[in-house]
Each structure stands twice: as structure tokens, then as C-alpha cells.
Amino acid sequence: RAVEVFALASLLAAGLAACGEDVQIQQYVESGKAFAAKNDDAAAVIQFKNALQNAPEDAEVRYLLGSALRRLGDFPAAEIELRKAVSLGFQGQIARFELASALLDLGQARKALEEIELLTAGRATPDILALRGDALAALGQTDGARNAYDEALREDPANAGALLGTARLAAVQGDFPGAAATLAQVLAAQPDNFNARLLEANLLTREGKTAEAIQSYDKALAIRPGDLRVYAALVPALLLVKDIDGADRKLESLRKASPGAPMTAYLDSLVAYARGDRVKARASIQAVLK
């Protein structure tokens, strides 16, 4: 009888421990989602990683972590997590779409296109068609890209991805007024569209309008405070207009969001060099090379 009581107590204790663990995992996940909603993806990543320590096979958390890493600009790590989410079966198209987007961010357009072709096995949505256009454009297949954007816009004339793709094609062909007009259409409807703000800043930079570009990069950072691509363009732009203190402030924000990123060390070397501190500049650039 005593043995039976002991066994029952052990089972109850194990069940309560598992229940407590599940509650803690959910708390980490909800906390991570809350941070992500406030654009604090660095904090969200920490919480999602905490959840995965006790639930490494949780497909949703893998997806959430991969998405947050992508928003931070850590595309290699994002690819790893999103591939795991796909392999674990997280909501098929959603995870694969995010994975294809991360591959495009990495410059792996052919691999991205392979994932997109899997997405288009059924009926392709306007978003998928626009993403397909981006992959084809990255591969230099301009006609195919334009056809994909046009097909997306026939189904959804306001599709932001297709409109931005069309604007990029116009810019590549030297039609900057046409690119700006299409971009303005997106920004009028979605002023907080990160990709639109980034394209706006890039176009202004190409036109030599550095001061205006800096304002657009700042707007992009307000949407995604930790995105490495913005810092990679914004810090040099600030140095170009001799605003070394402003560049240093942006760099300090980046240090908090991505202290170990090679881009952080690279930009640190630029700012140090601008200040005349060649010893620090050399140390920072050596850290990048290492």
C-alpha cells in the first residue's frame, strides 16, 4: 500500500512539474510576442530562446524566433530557425513564405525561388506572386519579375510588395520619377511600411539627397529599431555630412541591439576612423575580419 501511495505521489509531482514547465514556456512566448509588438525584437529573441530551452521542438516558437531574427537583420540565424519551423510543420505556407523572404535577404535568390515554387504549387496569392517577382528580379530575370508583379497587381491593385517591386525595376532602368511615383502610392497607404521607407531612403541616397535620405532611414529605424541594413546605410550617411556624434549615437543603439554582429564592429571602425582614432579603428576592423 505504501509503495502504491509513493508511486501515485511521484506521478502527481511529475505531472505538476510538467504543468509548471508548460506555464513557464507559455509565459516566455507571450512575453516575446509582447516585446515584438513593441518593436523590441532583441528582447523578443531572448524570450523565444528561453522558451525553446524547454521546448526545442515547438514549431511556432521556432517560427517566431526566426521572424524576430530576420527583423533584426540576422538573416543566417533566421534561415536556420525558419527551416526548423518548416520541418516541424508550422502552418505550411506562412513559415515557407518567411523562409523564402529570409533567403532573399541573404542574397540566395535561387534557393528562395525554389521555396516559392513550392508555395505556388497551389493557387498563388498576390503576396506570393510579388515575392516570386523579387526573386526573379534578383536573378536578373526582369521580364519574368515584371510579369509576376503585374499578375499580383491584377488580383490586388494595392499590393505593397508588387508595387515596391515595380518601383525597384523602374529605378534599375533609370526611371527615378516613375519609381518615386509608385513608391509614393505605397507610402500614402502604408506610411509605416518598412521596405517602402528603406527604398525611399535608398533612392534619395542615389540622387545625392543625403540629408533627406537620413530622415527616411530614421523613419525605417522607428519601424524596425534593430535592422542591420538600416544602420549599414545610415551611419555612413551621417559621417558623409560630418555628423560624427549623430553616427556615434546610432552606433550605440546598434551595440545594444546586436553587440556581437560583424556589422556593429565594422561601423565602429568607421566612426573611430572619422574621429581620428586609428588604433580603435584597426582593432574593430580586425574583429570583423576575425
Short mmCIF file of C-alpha atoms in Angstrom, two decimals:
data_model
loop_
_atom_site.label_atom_id
_atom_site.label_comp_id
_atom_site.label_asym_id
_atom_site.label_seq_id
_atom_site.Cartn_x
_atom_site.Cartn_y
_atom_site.Cartn_z
CA ARG A 1 0.00 0.00 0.00
CA ALA A 2 2.83 2.40 0.92
CA VAL A 3 4.52 1.62 -2.40
CA GLU A 4 1.31 2.45 -4.29
CA VAL A 5 0.92 5.73 -2.42
CA PHE A 6 4.55 6.65 -3.14
CA ALA A 7 4.16 5.83 -6.85
CA LEU A 8 0.98 7.90 -7.06
CA ALA A 9 2.65 10.83 -5.33
CA SER A 10 5.60 10.62 -7.72
CA LEU A 11 3.29 10.67 -10.72
CA LEU A 12 1.41 13.66 -9.36
CA ALA A 13 4.65 15.51 -8.67
CA ALA A 14 5.90 14.80 -12.20
CA GLY A 15 2.60 15.96 -13.66
CA LEU A 16 2.65 19.17 -11.64
CA ALA A 17 6.26 19.83 -12.68
CA ALA A 18 5.37 19.34 -16.34
CA CYS A 19 2.36 21.60 -15.95
CA GLY A 20 4.50 24.27 -14.32
CA GLU A 21 7.05 23.96 -17.12
CA ASP A 22 4.32 24.39 -19.75
CA VAL A 23 3.08 27.51 -18.00
CA GLN A 24 6.61 28.95 -17.90
CA ILE A 25 7.13 28.23 -21.61
CA GLN A 26 3.87 29.99 -22.45
CA GLN A 27 4.90 32.95 -20.32
CA TYR A 28 8.15 33.25 -22.26
CA VAL A 29 6.26 33.06 -25.56
CA GLU A 30 3.68 35.67 -24.57
CA SER A 31 6.43 37.94 -23.25
CA GLY A 32 8.33 37.56 -26.53
CA LYS A 33 5.23 38.40 -28.54
CA ALA A 34 4.66 41.50 -26.40
CA PHE A 35 8.24 42.70 -26.98
CA ALA A 36 7.89 42.05 -30.73
CA ALA A 37 4.65 44.08 -30.79
CA LYS A 38 6.63 47.00 -29.31
CA ASN A 39 9.37 46.58 -31.97
CA ASP A 40 11.83 45.35 -29.34
CA ASP A 41 12.96 42.30 -31.29
CA ALA A 42 16.23 41.96 -29.38
CA ALA A 43 14.26 41.33 -26.16
CA ALA A 44 11.78 39.12 -28.05
CA VAL A 45 14.63 36.90 -29.27
CA ILE A 46 15.80 36.33 -25.68
CA GLN A 47 12.33 35.26 -24.57
CA PHE A 48 11.78 32.94 -27.52
CA LYS A 49 15.17 31.33 -26.90
CA ASN A 50 14.21 30.86 -23.24
CA ALA A 51 11.04 29.07 -24.35
CA LEU A 52 12.99 26.80 -26.69
CA GLN A 53 15.28 25.62 -23.91
CA ASN A 54 12.38 23.58 -22.56
CA ALA A 55 10.50 23.08 -25.84
CA PRO A 56 13.06 22.69 -28.64
CA GLU A 57 10.53 21.03 -30.96
CA ASP A 58 7.92 23.78 -30.71
CA ALA A 59 7.33 24.78 -34.34
CA GLU A 60 5.55 28.05 -33.55
CA VAL A 61 8.35 29.31 -31.30
CA ARG A 62 10.92 28.42 -33.97
CA TYR A 63 8.90 30.49 -36.43
CA LEU A 64 8.54 33.41 -34.02
CA LEU A 65 12.27 33.36 -33.26
CA GLY A 66 13.19 33.16 -36.94
CA SER A 67 10.89 36.07 -37.79
CA ALA A 68 12.33 38.23 -34.99
CA LEU A 69 15.89 37.42 -36.08
CA ARG A 70 15.00 38.38 -39.64
CA ARG A 71 13.63 41.73 -38.48
CA LEU A 72 16.91 42.31 -36.64
CA GLY A 73 18.79 41.61 -39.86
CA ASP A 74 20.42 38.40 -38.61
CA PHE A 75 19.48 36.54 -41.76
CA PRO A 76 21.71 33.43 -41.38
CA ALA A 77 20.27 32.69 -37.94
CA ALA A 78 16.77 33.47 -39.22
CA GLU A 79 17.17 30.92 -42.01
CA ILE A 80 18.17 28.21 -39.53
CA GLU A 81 15.16 28.80 -37.29
CA LEU A 82 12.68 29.15 -40.14
CA ARG A 83 13.91 25.93 -41.76
CA LYS A 84 13.31 24.20 -38.43
CA ALA A 85 9.81 25.69 -38.27
CA VAL A 86 9.09 24.38 -41.79
CA SER A 87 10.47 20.93 -40.99
CA LEU A 88 8.37 20.81 -37.82
CA GLY A 89 5.27 21.58 -39.88
CA PHE A 90 4.39 25.09 -38.72
CA GLN A 91 1.46 26.43 -40.78
CA GLY A 92 2.92 25.38 -44.15
CA GLN A 93 2.72 28.48 -46.34
CA ILE A 94 3.33 31.02 -43.58
CA ALA A 95 6.66 29.57 -42.47
CA ARG A 96 7.83 28.81 -46.01
CA PHE A 97 6.98 32.35 -47.15
CA GLU A 98 9.06 33.79 -44.32
CA LEU A 99 11.90 31.37 -45.12
CA ALA A 100 11.86 32.40 -48.79
CA SER A 101 11.96 36.06 -47.71
CA ALA A 102 14.95 35.40 -45.44
CA LEU A 103 16.77 33.63 -48.28
CA LEU A 104 16.19 36.67 -50.48
CA ASP A 105 17.57 38.88 -47.69
CA LEU A 106 20.66 36.65 -47.71
CA GLY A 107 21.07 37.14 -51.45
CA GLN A 108 20.24 33.49 -52.14
CA ALA A 109 17.64 34.21 -54.79
CA ARG A 110 17.80 30.80 -56.46
CA LYS A 111 17.15 28.98 -53.18
CA ALA A 112 14.38 31.46 -52.41
CA LEU A 113 12.79 30.74 -55.78
CA GLU A 114 12.83 27.00 -55.01
CA GLU A 115 10.84 27.65 -51.84
CA ILE A 116 8.47 29.99 -53.70
CA GLU A 117 7.82 27.35 -56.36
CA LEU A 118 6.66 25.05 -53.55
CA LEU A 119 4.36 27.83 -52.36
CA THR A 120 2.90 28.27 -55.85
CA ALA A 121 2.08 24.56 -56.21
CA GLY A 122 -1.49 25.56 -55.42
CA ARG A 123 -3.11 28.94 -56.08
CA ALA A 124 -0.54 31.70 -55.74
CA THR A 125 -1.68 34.71 -53.67
CA PRO A 126 -0.67 38.25 -54.68
CA ASP A 127 1.93 38.29 -51.89
CA ILE A 128 3.50 35.08 -53.16
CA LEU A 129 3.50 36.39 -56.73
CA ALA A 130 5.20 39.59 -55.55
CA LEU A 131 7.83 37.59 -53.69
CA ARG A 132 8.37 35.50 -56.81
CA GLY A 133 8.91 38.75 -58.71
CA ASP A 134 11.54 39.81 -56.16
CA ALA A 135 13.41 36.52 -56.58
CA LEU A 136 13.32 36.75 -60.38
CA ALA A 137 14.46 40.38 -60.26
CA ALA A 138 17.39 39.39 -58.05
CA LEU A 139 18.32 36.76 -60.63
CA GLY A 140 18.28 39.39 -63.38
CA GLN A 141 15.13 37.98 -64.99
CA THR A 142 13.48 41.37 -65.43
CA ASP A 143 10.68 40.31 -67.77
CA GLY A 144 9.67 37.42 -65.51
CA ALA A 145 9.74 39.72 -62.49
CA ARG A 146 7.54 42.30 -64.20
CA ASN A 147 5.08 39.63 -65.24
CA ALA A 148 4.87 38.37 -61.64
CA TYR A 149 4.29 41.89 -60.30
CA ASP A 150 1.67 42.61 -62.96
CA GLU A 151 -0.17 39.37 -62.15
CA ALA A 152 -0.16 40.23 -58.44
CA LEU A 153 -1.48 43.72 -59.15
CA ARG A 154 -4.27 42.39 -61.35
CA GLU A 155 -5.55 40.48 -58.34
CA ASP A 156 -4.73 43.19 -55.79
CA PRO A 157 -4.01 46.66 -57.27
CA ALA A 158 -2.82 47.93 -53.89
CA ASN A 159 -0.42 45.06 -53.13
CA ALA A 160 2.57 46.76 -51.49
CA GLY A 161 5.10 44.07 -52.36
CA ALA A 162 4.25 44.17 -56.07
CA LEU A 163 4.20 47.97 -56.17
CA LEU A 164 7.60 48.18 -54.45
CA GLY A 165 8.98 45.59 -56.85
CA THR A 166 7.70 47.65 -59.77
CA ALA A 167 9.32 50.75 -58.29
CA ARG A 168 12.66 48.94 -57.93
CA LEU A 169 12.54 47.81 -61.56
CA ALA A 170 11.85 51.39 -62.63
CA ALA A 171 14.82 52.63 -60.60
CA VAL A 172 17.14 49.99 -62.05
CA GLN A 173 16.14 51.15 -65.54
CA GLY A 174 16.85 54.77 -64.60
CA ASP A 175 13.22 55.86 -64.34
CA PHE A 176 13.53 57.57 -60.97
CA PRO A 177 10.40 59.74 -61.35
CA GLY A 178 8.37 56.60 -62.11
CA ALA A 179 9.93 54.77 -59.16
CA ALA A 180 9.20 57.71 -56.84
CA ALA A 181 5.57 57.93 -58.03
CA THR A 182 4.93 54.22 -57.41
CA LEU A 183 6.69 54.40 -54.06
CA ALA A 184 4.56 57.39 -53.04
CA GLN A 185 1.46 55.29 -53.73
CA VAL A 186 2.63 52.71 -51.17
CA LEU A 187 3.65 55.26 -48.55
CA ALA A 188 0.34 57.10 -48.85
CA ALA A 189 -1.50 53.89 -47.93
CA GLN A 190 1.13 52.41 -45.58
CA PRO A 191 3.40 55.10 -44.05
CA ASP A 192 4.82 52.50 -41.64
CA ASN A 193 5.86 50.05 -44.36
CA PHE A 194 9.49 49.26 -43.55
CA ASN A 195 10.51 48.16 -47.05
CA ALA A 196 8.94 51.29 -48.54
CA ARG A 197 10.86 53.56 -46.17
CA LEU A 198 14.09 51.69 -46.89
CA LEU A 199 13.56 52.01 -50.64
CA GLU A 200 12.72 55.70 -50.22
CA ALA A 201 15.99 56.26 -48.37
CA ASN A 202 17.99 54.28 -50.93
CA LEU A 203 16.51 56.27 -53.83
CA LEU A 204 17.26 59.55 -52.09
CA THR A 205 20.83 58.39 -51.48
CA ARG A 206 21.27 57.54 -55.18
CA GLU A 207 20.04 61.03 -56.04
CA GLY A 208 22.63 62.55 -53.70
CA LYS A 209 19.98 63.85 -51.29
CA THR A 210 21.82 62.67 -48.19
CA ALA A 211 20.01 64.82 -45.62
CA GLU A 212 16.61 63.67 -46.86
CA ALA A 213 17.83 60.07 -47.01
CA ILE A 214 18.91 60.26 -43.36
CA GLN A 215 15.37 61.28 -42.39
CA SER A 216 13.95 58.29 -44.28
CA TYR A 217 16.44 55.91 -42.68
CA ASP A 218 15.38 57.26 -39.29
CA LYS A 219 11.74 56.53 -40.18
CA ALA A 220 12.73 52.99 -41.17
CA LEU A 221 14.53 52.55 -37.84
CA ALA A 222 11.45 53.72 -35.97
CA ILE A 223 9.63 50.77 -37.56
CA ARG A 224 12.43 48.22 -37.06
CA PRO A 225 14.86 49.59 -34.46
CA GLY A 226 17.35 46.75 -34.76
CA ASP A 227 17.60 46.20 -38.51
CA LEU A 228 21.26 45.98 -39.50
CA ARG A 229 20.64 47.07 -43.10
CA VAL A 230 19.44 50.48 -41.98
CA TYR A 231 22.43 51.05 -39.73
CA ALA A 232 24.76 49.91 -42.52
CA ALA A 233 23.48 52.78 -44.67
CA LEU A 234 22.60 55.37 -42.02
CA VAL A 235 25.90 55.54 -40.13
CA PRO A 236 27.99 56.17 -43.28
CA ALA A 237 25.41 58.76 -44.41
CA LEU A 238 25.79 60.64 -41.13
CA LEU A 239 29.57 60.52 -41.46
CA LEU A 240 29.23 61.86 -45.01
CA VAL A 241 27.53 65.01 -43.67
CA LYS A 242 30.16 65.24 -40.88
CA ASP A 243 27.70 64.37 -38.10
CA ILE A 244 30.10 62.13 -36.19
CA ASP A 245 28.23 62.50 -32.90
CA GLY A 246 24.98 61.50 -34.60
CA ALA A 247 26.68 58.46 -36.13
CA ASP A 248 28.06 57.53 -32.71
CA ARG A 249 24.57 57.72 -31.16
CA LYS A 250 23.17 55.41 -33.81
CA LEU A 251 26.08 53.06 -33.29
CA GLU A 252 25.39 52.97 -29.55
CA SER A 253 21.83 51.86 -30.27
CA LEU A 254 23.17 49.15 -32.55
CA ARG A 255 25.61 47.98 -29.88
CA LYS A 256 22.65 47.37 -27.57
CA ALA A 257 20.63 45.51 -30.20
CA SER A 258 23.42 43.48 -31.86
CA PRO A 259 26.64 43.75 -29.82
CA GLY A 260 28.33 40.76 -31.47
CA ALA A 261 27.37 41.39 -35.08
CA PRO A 262 30.23 41.92 -37.56
CA MET A 263 28.34 44.94 -38.94
CA THR A 264 28.48 46.55 -35.49
CA ALA A 265 32.26 46.21 -35.37
CA TYR A 266 32.58 47.45 -38.95
CA LEU A 267 30.56 50.60 -38.28
CA ASP A 268 32.50 51.10 -35.05
CA SER A 269 35.68 51.15 -37.13
CA LEU A 270 34.21 53.79 -39.47
CA VAL A 271 33.21 56.07 -36.60
CA ALA A 272 36.56 55.61 -34.85
CA TYR A 273 38.40 56.44 -38.08
CA ALA A 274 36.26 59.55 -38.57
CA ARG A 275 37.29 60.67 -35.09
CA GLY A 276 40.94 60.09 -35.91
CA ASP A 277 41.26 57.12 -33.54
CA ARG A 278 43.10 54.81 -35.91
CA VAL A 279 44.11 52.37 -33.18
CA LYS A 280 40.47 51.66 -32.31
CA ALA A 281 39.52 51.62 -35.99
CA ARG A 282 42.16 48.97 -36.71
CA ALA A 283 41.08 46.86 -33.71
CA SER A 284 37.42 47.00 -34.77
CA ILE A 285 38.10 46.08 -38.40
CA GLN A 286 40.34 43.23 -37.29
CA ALA A 287 37.43 41.94 -35.21
CA VAL A 288 35.30 41.94 -38.38
CA LEU A 289 37.95 40.01 -40.32
CA LYS A 290 38.32 37.52 -37.49
#
